[in-house]
Amino acid sequence: MTDDKMPDRPEHAAEGTGPEPLAEPRAHAAGAAPETDLAQAARAFWAALMRALGRGGRGIGRAATAGIDQGSKALNGLSAKAAQGGAAAAERLRARRDRPEPQTASDMGTGTSAPDTEVAPRRSLAARAAQGWRDASARRRARLDQRKLRPAATVRATRWIWRTVFGLAFLLLLGIVLAGGILVWAVRDLPLADMLPPLEEPTLTVQDEAGDTLFTRGAYRAGYVPLDQMPEHLPQAVSAIEDRRFWDHPGVDIEGIGRAMWRNFSSGGVVEGGSTITQQLVKVLYLDPDRTYKRKLQEMVLALGLERQLGKDRIMELYLNSTYLGAGAWGMPAAAQLYFDKPVQELSLAQSAILAATIRAPSVINPEADLERARERGLVVLSVMRDLGRIDEAAFEAASAEMATIEPSPPPARAGSYFADWVLGEAQELSGAVDGPLTVTATLDMELQAKAEKILRDAISGPGAQAGASQGAIVAMTPDGRVRAMVGGVDYGESQFNRATDALRQPGSTFKLPVFLAALVMGADPETRLPDEPIDINGYKPENFNGQYAGVVTLREAFARSLNAATVRLAQEVGIDQVIEVSRQLGIEGELTPTPSLALGTSEVSLLDMTEAYAAILAGRAPIKATGIASLKLGDTGVALSVSGSDPNAVQLNRTRDPMLSMLRAVVTDGTGKRAQIPGFAAGKTGTSQNSRDAWFIGFTDKLVVGVWIGNDDNSPMDQLTGGSLPAEIWREVVQAAGGASAARAPSAESQTPVRVRRGTQVETTRADRLRRRAAAQGQPQCDVRACSRAYRSFRASDCTFQPYSGPRKLCTR
């Protein structure tokens, strides 16, 4: 046998010096400080333990006992005995190594002797423990080296895979929970119980007091047409440009949504939408136009349900009969009648393409608003239809040629269109957040309305055109504010801008009304005298129209002759702030600049506001708020709301009314408004702004207040046209068309209310009282919504309360 030497056996430094402690294990770093007895004992114990485990468990008990004994000896400071024991063990090992190996039986039988071999020494427990520690250290180093040899990418990849798997599983679970919660949140207030309500009636129906329909506005429909009666190319054109996969998807087009998102992202803006035709129908039938994520989820859920319930043909049919196509037209039948004056069944391919093109932006791209853009968009529709194989090349060429010749032929505008637009806004304000149709009993006198429109057209086309005037406006109302006629321009078909309500113009001398009324409030009277002389207020030097001054005059004379210098002086004595305060009491709501020139009407106001101010003088209370609605019916609820033009908190003009009436009367009899004279009582005031840019006349008889404005939309000057000329003449013709004056003198303030009407043999009081009595008999709630507020967020007729824009809900006057 080869020598079985104990590894790293300690060598004696010199003979006779005695044995030294066991050498440090190999794992101990070279040059490090020697370990303590306790550290050596611990290392030996664990090495022996691991060697015993490696041999199947033999000697575990002995190794543990020896290790614990050795540790105890080290802790008790018995280092000397440990050294002696080591020396004795070394002697025994040397003796065993030198002892000859015993012969085997076979050797003894043959008579031969065994070769001289060295007997392996029996190592001490401490040595075996040290060797075990070294072996364990070597194995650990080997494992570390093997791990270092593994590619780092493999280790990272393995970790990444497991982390990804667990992360995806967690995200999937979290996504399911969140999606379920979002879905519940989105659909909890959907109209799932009634998936298909009937199409609504026109948004606004205006009727007279007898219940006869005058006109409809807001939603123009021309009847419901089944899909099989429409031309085949119409649904093909609509689906080609709006939802080319309509016949394939289940109501929500995931592919289309992804395509739209990518195109919008690539272009940096919204260039394409992802809504299907079914989703667009859902918005028309069920949902409000809010652009929120919740509304989008609701839209998708309802679209899926609608597809399952109705099917493709029925959805397309409903869509074509209900989509908005501009100019108040809802549905293809209405648009065909409005734009092309023909039934939908007779639409050509080119006309169908234009109507399909209108859907994307109906208020901008329609044949009436912008014919060229509508044609361009129509050609795009035809190109898409050709690319999808829905029309051939010959049909495309023929329709493209026809597209260049298409001209819209809208039906003529009906009388009362300006009035209808204004009433629609008032009805929406009064009704608040009310869904469904509105039925309005209007204050309009259709006969007077038609006559007023003709009077204005004739005046502008004749003497007005000669004087450089191109536009005008007329408002006629009763003293309590009920509008009987409203003309917002010469031709509604050419311009829908309502100059009676929305145009802000300089009123000129018609604004002298609040100046002289303020003087009466301060204690003056029509005979009070004041100088009409040149005046200089910090460089502002107003002059009279003819450049001459009248000297000392009475208030009545200054007002009747419209003397500017006297009026500015009077406003300075009264105070500009007081003039503004009186103007607000009269209901003038425009921006009033507190400068000396305010007295001559340099601040811009509307014709409607100024007519209301003059109506307040005749009524004897202020303010008077104009209204075109006598009553309002909310859908099919049976709820009727009465409307009055007077404010319940109105200021009574008891002391100042009659003096002001006498001065207004003097304008017509002796002043600048002589052309407005009629048989009976008439009073009013002329007004002309600087350079004749605006010409006004506002006045009244004993029963009707009429305001007239003449001018140009571009504010260009007219040729010496004043308020006392053409406007006064128009005023006279309108008043005479309404029946003229029925009295020679001004009526008393008390006679203005209540207005009595006679029907058959029954005499009734005001319209509001009549409606209240009728509603009470029918058990309906009745409220005077004018007592609520000028503007509010919503109105609830069931308990006669309204919700202001801030603060709690408030009760109206019943």
mmCIF file of N, CA and C in Angstrom, residues 521-558:
data_model
loop_
_atom_site.group_PDB
_atom_site.id
_atom_site.type_symbol
_atom_site.label_atom_id
_atom_site.label_comp_id
_atom_site.label_asym_id
_atom_site.label_seq_id
_atom_site.Cartn_x
_atom_site.Cartn_y
_atom_site.Cartn_z
ATOM 1 N N VAL A 521 -87.172 110.626 -11.638
ATOM 2 C CA VAL A 521 -87.015 109.938 -10.353
ATOM 3 C C VAL A 521 -86.380 110.872 -9.331
ATOM 4 N N MET A 522 -85.443 111.732 -9.773
ATOM 5 C CA MET A 522 -84.755 112.652 -8.870
ATOM 6 C C MET A 522 -85.613 113.868 -8.519
ATOM 7 N N GLY A 523 -86.824 113.981 -9.071
ATOM 8 C CA GLY A 523 -87.723 115.071 -8.676
ATOM 9 C C GLY A 523 -88.041 116.066 -9.764
ATOM 10 N N ALA A 524 -87.463 115.927 -10.947
ATOM 11 C CA ALA A 524 -87.782 116.854 -12.031
ATOM 12 C C ALA A 524 -89.150 116.519 -12.622
ATOM 13 N N ASP A 525 -89.639 117.380 -13.511
ATOM 14 C CA ASP A 525 -90.899 117.131 -14.229
ATOM 15 C C ASP A 525 -90.734 117.617 -15.660
ATOM 16 N N PRO A 526 -91.682 117.311 -16.548
ATOM 17 C CA PRO A 526 -91.514 117.694 -17.958
ATOM 18 C C PRO A 526 -91.318 119.179 -18.186
ATOM 19 N N GLU A 527 -91.736 120.028 -17.229
ATOM 20 C CA GLU A 527 -91.582 121.466 -17.419
ATOM 21 C C GLU A 527 -90.298 122.009 -16.803
ATOM 22 N N THR A 528 -89.527 121.165 -16.192
ATOM 23 C CA THR A 528 -88.239 121.601 -15.644
ATOM 24 C C THR A 528 -87.362 122.116 -16.786
ATOM 25 N N ARG A 529 -86.702 123.266 -16.540
ATOM 26 C CA ARG A 529 -85.932 123.909 -17.595
ATOM 27 C C ARG A 529 -84.439 123.616 -17.422
ATOM 28 N N LEU A 530 -83.761 123.513 -18.551
ATOM 29 C CA LEU A 530 -82.314 123.314 -18.543
ATOM 30 C C LEU A 530 -81.724 123.906 -19.811
ATOM 31 N N PRO A 531 -80.453 124.315 -19.776
ATOM 32 C CA PRO A 531 -79.841 124.976 -20.941
ATOM 33 C C PRO A 531 -79.406 123.965 -22.007
ATOM 34 N N ASP A 532 -79.670 124.299 -23.235
ATOM 35 C CA ASP A 532 -79.132 123.548 -24.363
ATOM 36 C C ASP A 532 -78.058 124.412 -25.008
ATOM 37 N N GLU A 533 -76.872 124.293 -24.481
ATOM 38 C CA GLU A 533 -75.743 125.129 -24.885
ATOM 39 C C GLU A 533 -74.507 124.246 -25.061
ATOM 40 N N PRO A 534 -73.488 124.771 -25.739
ATOM 41 C CA PRO A 534 -72.256 123.989 -25.882
ATOM 42 C C PRO A 534 -71.715 123.589 -24.519
ATOM 43 N N ILE A 535 -71.180 122.366 -24.437
ATOM 44 C CA ILE A 535 -70.661 121.835 -23.188
ATOM 45 C C ILE A 535 -69.371 121.093 -23.470
ATOM 46 N N ASP A 536 -68.419 121.229 -22.540
ATOM 47 C CA ASP A 536 -67.115 120.575 -22.689
ATOM 48 C C ASP A 536 -66.838 119.789 -21.414
ATOM 49 N N ILE A 537 -66.773 118.471 -21.521
ATOM 50 C CA ILE A 537 -66.507 117.608 -20.366
ATOM 51 C C ILE A 537 -65.200 116.874 -20.636
ATOM 52 N N ASN A 538 -64.118 117.481 -20.137
ATOM 53 C CA ASN A 538 -62.792 116.874 -20.327
ATOM 54 C C ASN A 538 -62.507 116.586 -21.798
ATOM 55 N N GLY A 539 -62.848 117.552 -22.656
ATOM 56 C CA GLY A 539 -62.587 117.387 -24.074
ATOM 57 C C GLY A 539 -63.715 116.791 -24.872
ATOM 58 N N TYR A 540 -64.736 116.273 -24.206
ATOM 59 C CA TYR A 540 -65.888 115.710 -24.913
ATOM 60 C C TYR A 540 -66.891 116.835 -25.144
ATOM 61 N N LYS A 541 -67.174 117.164 -26.419
ATOM 62 C CA LYS A 541 -68.026 118.290 -26.790
ATOM 63 C C LYS A 541 -69.172 117.802 -27.666
ATOM 64 N N PRO A 542 -70.265 117.361 -27.078
ATOM 65 C CA PRO A 542 -71.390 116.871 -27.884
ATOM 66 C C PRO A 542 -72.084 118.009 -28.616
ATOM 67 N N GLU A 543 -72.576 117.724 -29.813
ATOM 68 C CA GLU A 543 -73.294 118.711 -30.616
ATOM 69 C C GLU A 543 -74.662 118.179 -30.980
ATOM 70 N N ASN A 544 -75.579 119.092 -31.254
ATOM 71 C CA ASN A 544 -76.900 118.682 -31.729
ATOM 72 C C ASN A 544 -76.814 118.243 -33.190
ATOM 73 N N PHE A 545 -77.860 117.534 -33.642
ATOM 74 C CA PHE A 545 -77.851 116.958 -34.978
ATOM 75 C C PHE A 545 -77.674 118.029 -36.054
ATOM 76 N N ASN A 546 -78.347 119.171 -35.879
ATOM 77 C CA ASN A 546 -78.271 120.237 -36.889
ATOM 78 C C ASN A 546 -77.169 121.242 -36.600
ATOM 79 N N GLY A 547 -76.374 121.006 -35.543
ATOM 80 C CA GLY A 547 -75.276 121.912 -35.220
ATOM 81 C C GLY A 547 -75.693 123.179 -34.525
ATOM 82 N N GLN A 548 -76.972 123.355 -34.200
ATOM 83 C CA GLN A 548 -77.472 124.563 -33.540
ATOM 84 C C GLN A 548 -77.918 124.232 -32.129
ATOM 85 N N TYR A 549 -78.031 125.264 -31.287
ATOM 86 C CA TYR A 549 -78.410 125.086 -29.897
ATOM 87 C C TYR A 549 -79.672 125.888 -29.621
ATOM 88 N N ALA A 550 -80.531 125.359 -28.771
ATOM 89 C CA ALA A 550 -81.858 125.957 -28.538
ATOM 90 C C ALA A 550 -81.902 126.859 -27.331
ATOM 91 N N GLY A 551 -80.837 126.969 -26.573
ATOM 92 C CA GLY A 551 -80.856 127.786 -25.367
ATOM 93 C C GLY A 551 -81.560 127.058 -24.239
ATOM 94 N N VAL A 552 -82.275 127.801 -23.411
ATOM 95 C CA VAL A 552 -82.982 127.204 -22.277
ATOM 96 C C VAL A 552 -84.282 126.580 -22.772
ATOM 97 N N VAL A 553 -84.460 125.295 -22.454
ATOM 98 C CA VAL A 553 -85.638 124.557 -22.908
ATOM 99 C C VAL A 553 -86.180 123.713 -21.749
ATOM 100 N N THR A 554 -87.396 123.243 -21.895
ATOM 101 C CA THR A 554 -87.963 122.319 -20.914
ATOM 102 C C THR A 554 -87.493 120.905 -21.213
ATOM 103 N N LEU A 555 -87.685 120.034 -20.235
ATOM 104 C CA LEU A 555 -87.329 118.632 -20.448
ATOM 105 C C LEU A 555 -88.135 118.035 -21.592
ATOM 106 N N ARG A 556 -89.431 118.427 -21.666
ATOM 107 C CA ARG A 556 -90.279 117.883 -22.727
ATOM 108 C C ARG A 556 -89.744 118.311 -24.098
ATOM 109 N N GLU A 557 -89.372 119.547 -24.234
ATOM 110 C CA GLU A 557 -88.874 120.032 -25.516
ATOM 111 C C GLU A 557 -87.525 119.401 -25.862
ATOM 112 N N ALA A 558 -86.655 119.280 -24.877
ATOM 113 C CA ALA A 558 -85.340 118.681 -25.129
ATOM 114 C C ALA A 558 -85.482 117.216 -25.569
#
